[in-house]
mmCIF file of C-alpha atoms in Angstrom:
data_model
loop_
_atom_site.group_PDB
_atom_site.id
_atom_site.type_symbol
_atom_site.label_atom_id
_atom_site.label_comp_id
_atom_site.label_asym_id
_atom_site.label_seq_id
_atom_site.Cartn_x
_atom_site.Cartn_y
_atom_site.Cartn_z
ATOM 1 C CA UNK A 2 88.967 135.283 88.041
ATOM 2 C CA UNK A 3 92.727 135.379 89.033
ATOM 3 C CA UNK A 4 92.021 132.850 91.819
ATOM 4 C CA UNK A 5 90.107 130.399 89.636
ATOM 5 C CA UNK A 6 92.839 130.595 87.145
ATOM 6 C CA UNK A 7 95.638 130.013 89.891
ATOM 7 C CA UNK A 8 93.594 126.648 91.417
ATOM 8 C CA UNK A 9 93.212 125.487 87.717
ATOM 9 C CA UNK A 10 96.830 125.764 87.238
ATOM 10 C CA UNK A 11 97.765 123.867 90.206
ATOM 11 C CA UNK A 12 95.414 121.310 89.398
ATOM 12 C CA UNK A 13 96.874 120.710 86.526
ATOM 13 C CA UNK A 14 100.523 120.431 87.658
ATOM 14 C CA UNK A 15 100.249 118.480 90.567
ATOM 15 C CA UNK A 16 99.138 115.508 87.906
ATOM 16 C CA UNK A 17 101.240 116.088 85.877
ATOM 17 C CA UNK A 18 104.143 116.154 88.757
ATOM 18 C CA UNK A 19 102.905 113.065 89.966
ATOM 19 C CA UNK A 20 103.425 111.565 87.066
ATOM 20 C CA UNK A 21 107.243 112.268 86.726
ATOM 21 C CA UNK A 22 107.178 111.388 90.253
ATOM 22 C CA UNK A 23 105.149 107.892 89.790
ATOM 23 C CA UNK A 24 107.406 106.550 86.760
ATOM 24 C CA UNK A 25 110.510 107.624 88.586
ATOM 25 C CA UNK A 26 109.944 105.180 91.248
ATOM 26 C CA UNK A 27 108.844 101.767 88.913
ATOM 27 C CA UNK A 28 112.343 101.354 87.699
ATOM 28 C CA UNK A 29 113.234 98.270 89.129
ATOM 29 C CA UNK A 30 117.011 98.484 87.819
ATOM 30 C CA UNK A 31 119.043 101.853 89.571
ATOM 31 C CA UNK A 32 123.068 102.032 89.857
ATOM 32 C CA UNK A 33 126.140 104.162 89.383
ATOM 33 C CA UNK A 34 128.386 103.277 86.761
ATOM 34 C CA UNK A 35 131.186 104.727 84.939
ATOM 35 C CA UNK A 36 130.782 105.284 80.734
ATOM 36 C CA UNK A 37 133.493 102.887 79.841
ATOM 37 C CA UNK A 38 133.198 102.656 75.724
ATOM 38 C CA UNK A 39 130.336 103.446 73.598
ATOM 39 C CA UNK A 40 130.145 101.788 70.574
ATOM 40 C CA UNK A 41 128.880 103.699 67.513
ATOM 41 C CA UNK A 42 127.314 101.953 64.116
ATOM 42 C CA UNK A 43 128.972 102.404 61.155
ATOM 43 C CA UNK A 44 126.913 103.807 58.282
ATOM 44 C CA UNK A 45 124.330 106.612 57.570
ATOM 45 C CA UNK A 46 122.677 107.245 60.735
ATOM 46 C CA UNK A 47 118.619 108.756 61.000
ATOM 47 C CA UNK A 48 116.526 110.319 64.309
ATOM 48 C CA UNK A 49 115.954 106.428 65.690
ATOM 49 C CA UNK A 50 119.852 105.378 65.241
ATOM 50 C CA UNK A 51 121.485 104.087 68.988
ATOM 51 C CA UNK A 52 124.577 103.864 70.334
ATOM 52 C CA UNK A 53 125.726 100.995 72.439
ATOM 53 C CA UNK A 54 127.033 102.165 75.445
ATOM 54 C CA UNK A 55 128.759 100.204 78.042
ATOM 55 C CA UNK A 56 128.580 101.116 82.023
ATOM 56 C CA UNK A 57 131.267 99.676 84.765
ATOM 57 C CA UNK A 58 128.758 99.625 87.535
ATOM 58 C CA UNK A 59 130.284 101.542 90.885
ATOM 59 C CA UNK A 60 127.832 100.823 93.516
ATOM 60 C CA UNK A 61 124.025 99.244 92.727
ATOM 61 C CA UNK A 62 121.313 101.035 94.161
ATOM 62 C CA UNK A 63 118.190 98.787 93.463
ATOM 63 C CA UNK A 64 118.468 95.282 91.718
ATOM 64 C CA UNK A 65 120.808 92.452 90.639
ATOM 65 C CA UNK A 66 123.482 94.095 88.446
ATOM 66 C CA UNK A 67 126.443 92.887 86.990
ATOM 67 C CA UNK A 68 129.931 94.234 86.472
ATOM 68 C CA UNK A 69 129.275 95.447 83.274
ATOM 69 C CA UNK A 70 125.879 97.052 82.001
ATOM 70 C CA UNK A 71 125.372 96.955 78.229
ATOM 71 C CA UNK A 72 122.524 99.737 77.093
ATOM 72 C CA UNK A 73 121.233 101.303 73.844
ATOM 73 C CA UNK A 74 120.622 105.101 73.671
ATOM 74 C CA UNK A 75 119.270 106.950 71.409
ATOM 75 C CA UNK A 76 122.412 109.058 69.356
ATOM 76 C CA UNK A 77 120.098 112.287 69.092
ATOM 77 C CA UNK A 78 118.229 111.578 72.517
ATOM 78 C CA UNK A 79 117.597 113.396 75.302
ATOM 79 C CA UNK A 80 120.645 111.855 77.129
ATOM 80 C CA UNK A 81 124.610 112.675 75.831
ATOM 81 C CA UNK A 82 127.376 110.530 77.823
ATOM 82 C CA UNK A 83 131.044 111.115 77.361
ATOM 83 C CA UNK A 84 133.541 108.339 78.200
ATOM 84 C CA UNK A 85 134.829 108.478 81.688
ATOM 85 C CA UNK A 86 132.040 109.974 83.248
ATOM 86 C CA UNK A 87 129.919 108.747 86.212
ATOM 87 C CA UNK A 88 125.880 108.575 85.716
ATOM 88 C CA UNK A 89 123.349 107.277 87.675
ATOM 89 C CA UNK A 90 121.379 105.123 85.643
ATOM 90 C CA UNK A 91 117.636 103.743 86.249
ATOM 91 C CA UNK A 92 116.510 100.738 83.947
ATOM 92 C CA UNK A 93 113.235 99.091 83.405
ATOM 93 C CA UNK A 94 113.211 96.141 80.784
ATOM 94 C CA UNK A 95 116.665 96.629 79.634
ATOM 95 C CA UNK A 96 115.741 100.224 78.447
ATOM 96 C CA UNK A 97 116.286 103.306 79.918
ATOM 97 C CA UNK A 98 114.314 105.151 82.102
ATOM 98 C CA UNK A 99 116.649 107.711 83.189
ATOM 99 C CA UNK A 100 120.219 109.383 83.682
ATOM 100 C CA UNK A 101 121.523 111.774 85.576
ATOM 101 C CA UNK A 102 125.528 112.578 85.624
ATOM 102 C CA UNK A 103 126.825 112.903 89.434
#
């Protein structure tokens, strides 16, 4: 029973790992850029409210990117920048698909 329940498991994760995997690799957009400002609204803010944040890009890693990257995150997302900071960002369609800080 233990050994059933341990293939079942891996079954399981592997798809699920190959997933991350898979929509890691379709972001056409990838570079390393410095937070320069991010621009807050003014106003009452709710769960789907954004910040603009604006990226000096370092060094581009896949793509045609320009000196300046202009993106809108989510203010209570997964992903919290501070000014100053280097990230390495991955965009598909002008939205993100990932950042990690190096």
């Amino acid at each position: 029973m233990v050994k059933l329940i341990t293939i079942f498991v891996i079954m399981f994760t592997h798809n699920s790992w190959a997933t991350v995997i898979s929509g890691a690799n379709e972001c056409p957009i990838q570079f390393e850029g410095r937070v320069r400002e991010i621009i807050r609204p003014v106003g009452p803010t709710d769960i789907f409210s954004v910040d603009r944040v604006i990226f000096e890009n370092d060094h581009s890693i896949k793509g045609n990117i320009p000196d300046r990257v202009a993106l809108e995150i989510l203010q209570n997302g997964p992903f919290h920048l501070e000014i100053g900071r280097d990230y390495k960002v991955h965009v598909r369609s002008g939205k993100v698909c990932w950042i990690e800080e190096l």
